[in-house]
mmCIF file of C-alpha atoms in Angstrom:
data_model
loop_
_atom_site.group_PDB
_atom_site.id
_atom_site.type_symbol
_atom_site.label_atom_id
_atom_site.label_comp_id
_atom_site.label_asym_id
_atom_site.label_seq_id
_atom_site.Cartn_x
_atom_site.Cartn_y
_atom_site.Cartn_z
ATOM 1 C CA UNK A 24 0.000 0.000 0.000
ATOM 2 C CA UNK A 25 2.896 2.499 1.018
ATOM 3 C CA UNK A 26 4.369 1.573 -2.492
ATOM 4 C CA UNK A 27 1.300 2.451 -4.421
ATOM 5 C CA UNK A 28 0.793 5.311 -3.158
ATOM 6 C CA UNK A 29 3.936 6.123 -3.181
ATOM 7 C CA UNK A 30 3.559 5.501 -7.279
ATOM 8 C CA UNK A 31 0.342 7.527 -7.408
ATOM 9 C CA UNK A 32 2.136 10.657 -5.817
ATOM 10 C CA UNK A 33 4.674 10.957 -8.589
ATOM 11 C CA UNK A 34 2.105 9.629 -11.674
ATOM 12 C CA UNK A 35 -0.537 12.014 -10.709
ATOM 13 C CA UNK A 36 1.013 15.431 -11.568
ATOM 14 C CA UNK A 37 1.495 14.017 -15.261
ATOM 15 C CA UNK A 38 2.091 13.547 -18.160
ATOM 16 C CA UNK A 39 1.444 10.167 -16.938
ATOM 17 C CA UNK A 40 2.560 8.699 -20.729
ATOM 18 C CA UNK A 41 2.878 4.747 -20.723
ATOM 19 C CA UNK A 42 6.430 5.025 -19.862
ATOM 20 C CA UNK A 43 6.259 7.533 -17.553
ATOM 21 C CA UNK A 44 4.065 5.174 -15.459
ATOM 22 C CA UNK A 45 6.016 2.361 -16.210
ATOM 23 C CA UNK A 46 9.191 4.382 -14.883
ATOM 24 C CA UNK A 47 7.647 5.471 -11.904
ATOM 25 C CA UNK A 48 6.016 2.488 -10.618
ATOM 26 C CA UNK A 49 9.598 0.548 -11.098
ATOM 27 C CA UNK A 50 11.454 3.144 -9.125
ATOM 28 C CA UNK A 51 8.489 3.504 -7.075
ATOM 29 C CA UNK A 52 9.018 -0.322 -6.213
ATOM 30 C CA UNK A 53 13.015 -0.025 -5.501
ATOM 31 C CA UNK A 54 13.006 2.825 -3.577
ATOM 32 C CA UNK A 55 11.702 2.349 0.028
ATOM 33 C CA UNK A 56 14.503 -1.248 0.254
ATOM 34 C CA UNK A 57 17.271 0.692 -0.888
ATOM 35 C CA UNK A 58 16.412 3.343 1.064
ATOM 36 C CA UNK A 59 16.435 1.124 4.087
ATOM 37 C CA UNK A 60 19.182 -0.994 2.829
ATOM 38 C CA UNK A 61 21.066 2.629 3.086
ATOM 39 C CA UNK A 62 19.562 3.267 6.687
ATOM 40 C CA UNK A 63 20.494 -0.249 8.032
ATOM 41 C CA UNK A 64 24.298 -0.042 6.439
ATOM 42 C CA UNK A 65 24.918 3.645 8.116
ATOM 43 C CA UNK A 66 23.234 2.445 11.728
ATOM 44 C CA UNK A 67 25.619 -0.387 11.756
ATOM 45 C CA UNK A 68 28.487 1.649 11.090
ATOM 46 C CA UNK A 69 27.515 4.225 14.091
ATOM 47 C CA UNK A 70 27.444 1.152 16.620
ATOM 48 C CA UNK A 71 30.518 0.246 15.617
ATOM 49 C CA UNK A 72 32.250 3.644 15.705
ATOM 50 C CA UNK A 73 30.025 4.008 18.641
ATOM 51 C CA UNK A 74 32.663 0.746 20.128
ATOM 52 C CA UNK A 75 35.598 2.821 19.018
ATOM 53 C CA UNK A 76 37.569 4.980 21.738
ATOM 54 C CA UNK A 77 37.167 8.848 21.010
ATOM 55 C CA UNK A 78 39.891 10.478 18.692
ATOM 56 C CA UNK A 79 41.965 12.069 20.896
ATOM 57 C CA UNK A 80 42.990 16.430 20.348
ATOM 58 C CA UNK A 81 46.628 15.570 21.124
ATOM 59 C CA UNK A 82 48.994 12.950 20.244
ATOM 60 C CA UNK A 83 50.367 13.599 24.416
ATOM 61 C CA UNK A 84 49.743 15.399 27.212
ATOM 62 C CA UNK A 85 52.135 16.616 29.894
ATOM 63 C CA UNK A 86 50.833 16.469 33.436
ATOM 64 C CA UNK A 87 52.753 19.160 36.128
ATOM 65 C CA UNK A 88 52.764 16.179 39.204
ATOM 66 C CA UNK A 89 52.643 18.531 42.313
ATOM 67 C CA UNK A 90 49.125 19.914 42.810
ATOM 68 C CA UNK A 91 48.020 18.701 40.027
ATOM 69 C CA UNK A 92 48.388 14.528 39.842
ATOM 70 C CA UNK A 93 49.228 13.973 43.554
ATOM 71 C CA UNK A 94 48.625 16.806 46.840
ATOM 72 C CA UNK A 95 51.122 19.355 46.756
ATOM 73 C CA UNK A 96 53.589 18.296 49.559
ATOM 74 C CA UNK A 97 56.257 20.851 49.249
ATOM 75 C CA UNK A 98 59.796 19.688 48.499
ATOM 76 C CA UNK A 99 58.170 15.866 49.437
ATOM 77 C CA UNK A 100 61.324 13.465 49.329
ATOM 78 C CA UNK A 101 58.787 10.196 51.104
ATOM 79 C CA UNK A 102 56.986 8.587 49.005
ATOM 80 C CA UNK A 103 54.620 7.200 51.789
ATOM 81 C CA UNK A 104 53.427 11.095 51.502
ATOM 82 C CA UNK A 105 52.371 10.579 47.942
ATOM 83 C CA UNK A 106 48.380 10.974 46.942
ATOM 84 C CA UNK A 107 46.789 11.139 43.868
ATOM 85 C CA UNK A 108 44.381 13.940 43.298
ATOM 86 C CA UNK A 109 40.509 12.792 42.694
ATOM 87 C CA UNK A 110 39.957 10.845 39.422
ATOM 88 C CA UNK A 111 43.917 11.234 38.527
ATOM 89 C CA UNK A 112 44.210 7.142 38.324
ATOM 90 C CA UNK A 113 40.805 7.614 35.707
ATOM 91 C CA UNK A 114 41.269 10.622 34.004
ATOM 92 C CA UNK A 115 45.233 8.947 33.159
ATOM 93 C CA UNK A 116 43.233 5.466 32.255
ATOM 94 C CA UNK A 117 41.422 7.479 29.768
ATOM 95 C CA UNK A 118 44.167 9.078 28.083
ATOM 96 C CA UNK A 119 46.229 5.316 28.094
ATOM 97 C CA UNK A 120 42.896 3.889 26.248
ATOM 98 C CA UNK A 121 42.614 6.806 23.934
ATOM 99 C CA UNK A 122 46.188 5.940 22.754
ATOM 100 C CA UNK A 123 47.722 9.211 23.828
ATOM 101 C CA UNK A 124 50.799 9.108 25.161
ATOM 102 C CA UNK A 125 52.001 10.481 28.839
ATOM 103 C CA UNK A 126 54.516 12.386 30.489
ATOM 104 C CA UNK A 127 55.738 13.888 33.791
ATOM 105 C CA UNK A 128 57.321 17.693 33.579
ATOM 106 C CA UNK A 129 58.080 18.964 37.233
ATOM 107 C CA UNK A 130 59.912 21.453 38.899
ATOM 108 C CA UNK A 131 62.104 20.250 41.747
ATOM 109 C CA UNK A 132 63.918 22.815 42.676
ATOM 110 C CA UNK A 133 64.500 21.375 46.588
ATOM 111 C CA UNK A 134 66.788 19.519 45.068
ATOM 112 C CA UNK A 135 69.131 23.210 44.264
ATOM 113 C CA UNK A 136 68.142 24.199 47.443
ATOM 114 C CA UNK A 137 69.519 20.775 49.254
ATOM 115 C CA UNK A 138 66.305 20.098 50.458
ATOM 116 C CA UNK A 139 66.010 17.063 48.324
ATOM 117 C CA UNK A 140 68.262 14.464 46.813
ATOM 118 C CA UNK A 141 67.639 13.447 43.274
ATOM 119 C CA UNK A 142 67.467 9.750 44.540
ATOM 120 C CA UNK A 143 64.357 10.828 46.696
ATOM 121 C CA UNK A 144 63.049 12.857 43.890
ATOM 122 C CA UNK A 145 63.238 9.325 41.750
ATOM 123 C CA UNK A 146 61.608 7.929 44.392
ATOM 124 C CA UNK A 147 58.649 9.915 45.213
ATOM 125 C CA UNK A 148 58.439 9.560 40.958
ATOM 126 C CA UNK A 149 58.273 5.875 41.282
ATOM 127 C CA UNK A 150 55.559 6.033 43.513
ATOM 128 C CA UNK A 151 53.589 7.941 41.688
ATOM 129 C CA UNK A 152 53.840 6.071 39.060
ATOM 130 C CA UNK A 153 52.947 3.006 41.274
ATOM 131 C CA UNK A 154 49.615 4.810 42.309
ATOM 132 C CA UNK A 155 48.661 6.409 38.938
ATOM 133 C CA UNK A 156 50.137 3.992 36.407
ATOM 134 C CA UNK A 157 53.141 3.915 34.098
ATOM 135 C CA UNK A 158 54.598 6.854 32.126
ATOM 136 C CA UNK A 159 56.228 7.033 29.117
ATOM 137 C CA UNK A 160 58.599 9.976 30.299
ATOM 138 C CA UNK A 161 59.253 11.634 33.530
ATOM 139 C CA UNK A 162 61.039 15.257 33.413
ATOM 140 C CA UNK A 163 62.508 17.011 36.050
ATOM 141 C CA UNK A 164 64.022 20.346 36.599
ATOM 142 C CA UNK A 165 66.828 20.082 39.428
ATOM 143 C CA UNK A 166 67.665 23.593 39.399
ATOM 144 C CA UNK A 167 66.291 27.242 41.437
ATOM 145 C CA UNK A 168 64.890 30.020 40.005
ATOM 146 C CA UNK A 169 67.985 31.929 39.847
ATOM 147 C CA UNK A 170 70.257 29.775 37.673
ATOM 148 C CA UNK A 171 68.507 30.657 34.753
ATOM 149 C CA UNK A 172 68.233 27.396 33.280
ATOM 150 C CA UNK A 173 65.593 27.055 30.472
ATOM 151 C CA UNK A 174 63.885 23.445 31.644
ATOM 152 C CA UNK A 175 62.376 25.290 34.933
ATOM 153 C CA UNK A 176 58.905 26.337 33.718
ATOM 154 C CA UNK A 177 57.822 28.519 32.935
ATOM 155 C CA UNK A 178 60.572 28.347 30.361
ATOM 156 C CA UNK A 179 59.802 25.725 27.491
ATOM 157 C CA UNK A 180 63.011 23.101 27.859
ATOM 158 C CA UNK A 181 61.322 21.005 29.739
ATOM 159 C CA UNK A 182 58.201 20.858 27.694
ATOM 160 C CA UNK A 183 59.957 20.314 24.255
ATOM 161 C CA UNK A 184 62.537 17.650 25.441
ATOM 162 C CA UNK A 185 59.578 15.905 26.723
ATOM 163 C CA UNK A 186 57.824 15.901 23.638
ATOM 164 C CA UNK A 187 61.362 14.961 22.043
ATOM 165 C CA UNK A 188 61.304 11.559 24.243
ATOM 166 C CA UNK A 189 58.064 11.221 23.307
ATOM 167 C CA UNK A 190 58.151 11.374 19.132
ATOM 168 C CA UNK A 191 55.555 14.119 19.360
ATOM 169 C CA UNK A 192 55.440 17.401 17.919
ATOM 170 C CA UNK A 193 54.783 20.626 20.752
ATOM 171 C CA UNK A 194 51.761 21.651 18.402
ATOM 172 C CA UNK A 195 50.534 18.197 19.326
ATOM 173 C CA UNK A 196 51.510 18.121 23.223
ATOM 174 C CA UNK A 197 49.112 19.356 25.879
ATOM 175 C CA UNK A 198 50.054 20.458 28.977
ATOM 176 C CA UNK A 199 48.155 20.202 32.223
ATOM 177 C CA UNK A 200 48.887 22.027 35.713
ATOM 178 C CA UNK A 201 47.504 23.862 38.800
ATOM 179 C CA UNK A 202 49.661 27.007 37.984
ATOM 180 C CA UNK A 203 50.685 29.970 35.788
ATOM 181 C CA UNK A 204 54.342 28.589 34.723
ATOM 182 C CA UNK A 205 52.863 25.349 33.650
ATOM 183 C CA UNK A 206 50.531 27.188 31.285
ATOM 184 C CA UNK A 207 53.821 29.889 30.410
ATOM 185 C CA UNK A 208 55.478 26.887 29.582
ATOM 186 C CA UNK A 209 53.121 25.531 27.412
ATOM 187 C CA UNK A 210 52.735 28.866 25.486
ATOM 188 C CA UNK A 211 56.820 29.196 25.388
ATOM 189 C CA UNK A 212 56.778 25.394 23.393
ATOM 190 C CA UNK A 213 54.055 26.253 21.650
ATOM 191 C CA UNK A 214 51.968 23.146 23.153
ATOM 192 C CA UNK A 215 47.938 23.685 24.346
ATOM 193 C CA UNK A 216 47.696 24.589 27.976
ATOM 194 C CA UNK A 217 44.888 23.514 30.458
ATOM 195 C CA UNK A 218 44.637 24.919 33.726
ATOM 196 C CA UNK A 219 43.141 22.788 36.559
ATOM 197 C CA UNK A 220 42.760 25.107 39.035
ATOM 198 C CA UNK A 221 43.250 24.476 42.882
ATOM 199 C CA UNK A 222 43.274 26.214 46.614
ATOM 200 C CA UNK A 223 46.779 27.796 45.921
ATOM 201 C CA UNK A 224 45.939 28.846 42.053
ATOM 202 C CA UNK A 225 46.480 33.034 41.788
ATOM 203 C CA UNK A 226 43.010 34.552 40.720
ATOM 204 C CA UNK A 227 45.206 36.024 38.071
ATOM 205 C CA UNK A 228 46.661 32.664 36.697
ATOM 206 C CA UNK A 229 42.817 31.788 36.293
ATOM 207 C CA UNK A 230 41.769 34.781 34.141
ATOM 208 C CA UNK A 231 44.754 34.206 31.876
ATOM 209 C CA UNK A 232 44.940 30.911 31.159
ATOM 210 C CA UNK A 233 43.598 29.791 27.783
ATOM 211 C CA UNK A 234 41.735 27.108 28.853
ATOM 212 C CA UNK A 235 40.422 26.541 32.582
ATOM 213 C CA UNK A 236 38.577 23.161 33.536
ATOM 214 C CA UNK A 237 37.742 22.148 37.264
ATOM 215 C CA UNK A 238 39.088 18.523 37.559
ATOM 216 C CA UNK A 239 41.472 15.767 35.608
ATOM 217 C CA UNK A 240 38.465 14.447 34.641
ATOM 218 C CA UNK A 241 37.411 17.661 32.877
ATOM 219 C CA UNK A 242 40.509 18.222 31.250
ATOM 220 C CA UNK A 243 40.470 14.492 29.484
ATOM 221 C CA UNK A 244 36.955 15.618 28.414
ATOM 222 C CA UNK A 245 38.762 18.398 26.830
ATOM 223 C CA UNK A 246 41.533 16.822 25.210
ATOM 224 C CA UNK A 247 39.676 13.463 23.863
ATOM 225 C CA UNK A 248 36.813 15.354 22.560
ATOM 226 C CA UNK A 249 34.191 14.436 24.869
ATOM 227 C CA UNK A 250 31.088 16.525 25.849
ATOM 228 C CA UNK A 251 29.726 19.998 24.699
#
């Protein structure tokens, strides 16, 4: 019945010749299976993209660790001080099953300052990674503010020579921290900053950050294309 009609809608206007009706009633006839033959083919493709993890924005993404994977413990050499952050172990999962790859950029300079040794900076990294799962490079910056190095962030070193270990290019790095010199670093290497601001973020460091998200979790949204 849908067919016929179907037929009648395009026959009545005219001229309605033999094979004009002829035409019609054919394509009339094919129409409605191909069309769902179309339908079917595209909705199977969805559920199976639908199975697929999301493309991710960035190829890697560079996590500051202090205040911003684990509780800001300053110049922590013990690892039994070491916690993760809410959602860090799931936000990092995300990323690992998204196929981007991960690294560590910190500033340590307690370690200048002989506050820390560089063994119990290794350490309190191994922990983390114990807690929060593997990376595939850690950076650190041994040195203080005043030696002028150019791996202490906000200067880019850091952030290119971890996207160096990592066979990524800056333009395709993120980087994610609690504070302003993670994001000037990010600028400096020309890699996407993400603020994930906390208690001891400057009000200032919030209004002029690119991009400002409340939580890990928020940031992965970000970065792997998921939500508005």
């Amino acid at each position: 019945l849908g067919t016929g009609e179907l037929a009648w809608r395009r026959i009545a206007p005219g001229p309605r010749t033999p094979g004009e009706v002829v035409a019609m009633v054919v394509t009339s006839a094919v129409l409605p299976p191909v069309a769902v033959w179309h339908w079917v083919t595209g909705f199977r493709r969805a559920l199976r993209l639908a199975d697929q993890p999301p493309t991710a924005a960035v190829d890697a993404v560079l996590f500051d660790r202090d205040g911003t994977l684990v509780n800001d413990v300053p110049y922590n050499g013990d690892p039994a001080l070491v916690t993760p952050m809410p959602g860090a172990r799931e936000a990092l999962d995300r990323l690992r099953a998204a196929g981007v790859r991960l690294a560590v950029v910190s500033n340590q300079s307690g370690v200048a300052r002989g506050l820390l040794t560089p063994s119990q900076v290794d350490a309190v990294n191994e922990r983390v990674a114990e807690l929060l799962g593997p990376f595939d490079a850690v950076l650190v910056c041994p040195h203080g503010a005043e030696e002028g190095c150019d791996c202490r962030k906000p200067e880019p070193g850091m952030v290119l020579k971890a996207a160096a270990a990592l066979g990524v290019e800056p333009g395709r790095c993120a980087v994610v921290g609690d504070i302003g010199a993670d994001i000037g670093a990010a600028l400096a290497a020309g890699a996407r900053p993400v603020l994930v601001p906390t208690a001891l973020t400057r009000p200032e460091e919030v209004q002029t950050a690119p991009e400002v998200v409340p939580s890990l979790a928020a940031a992965v949204d970000l970065l792997i294309g998921v939500g508005p």
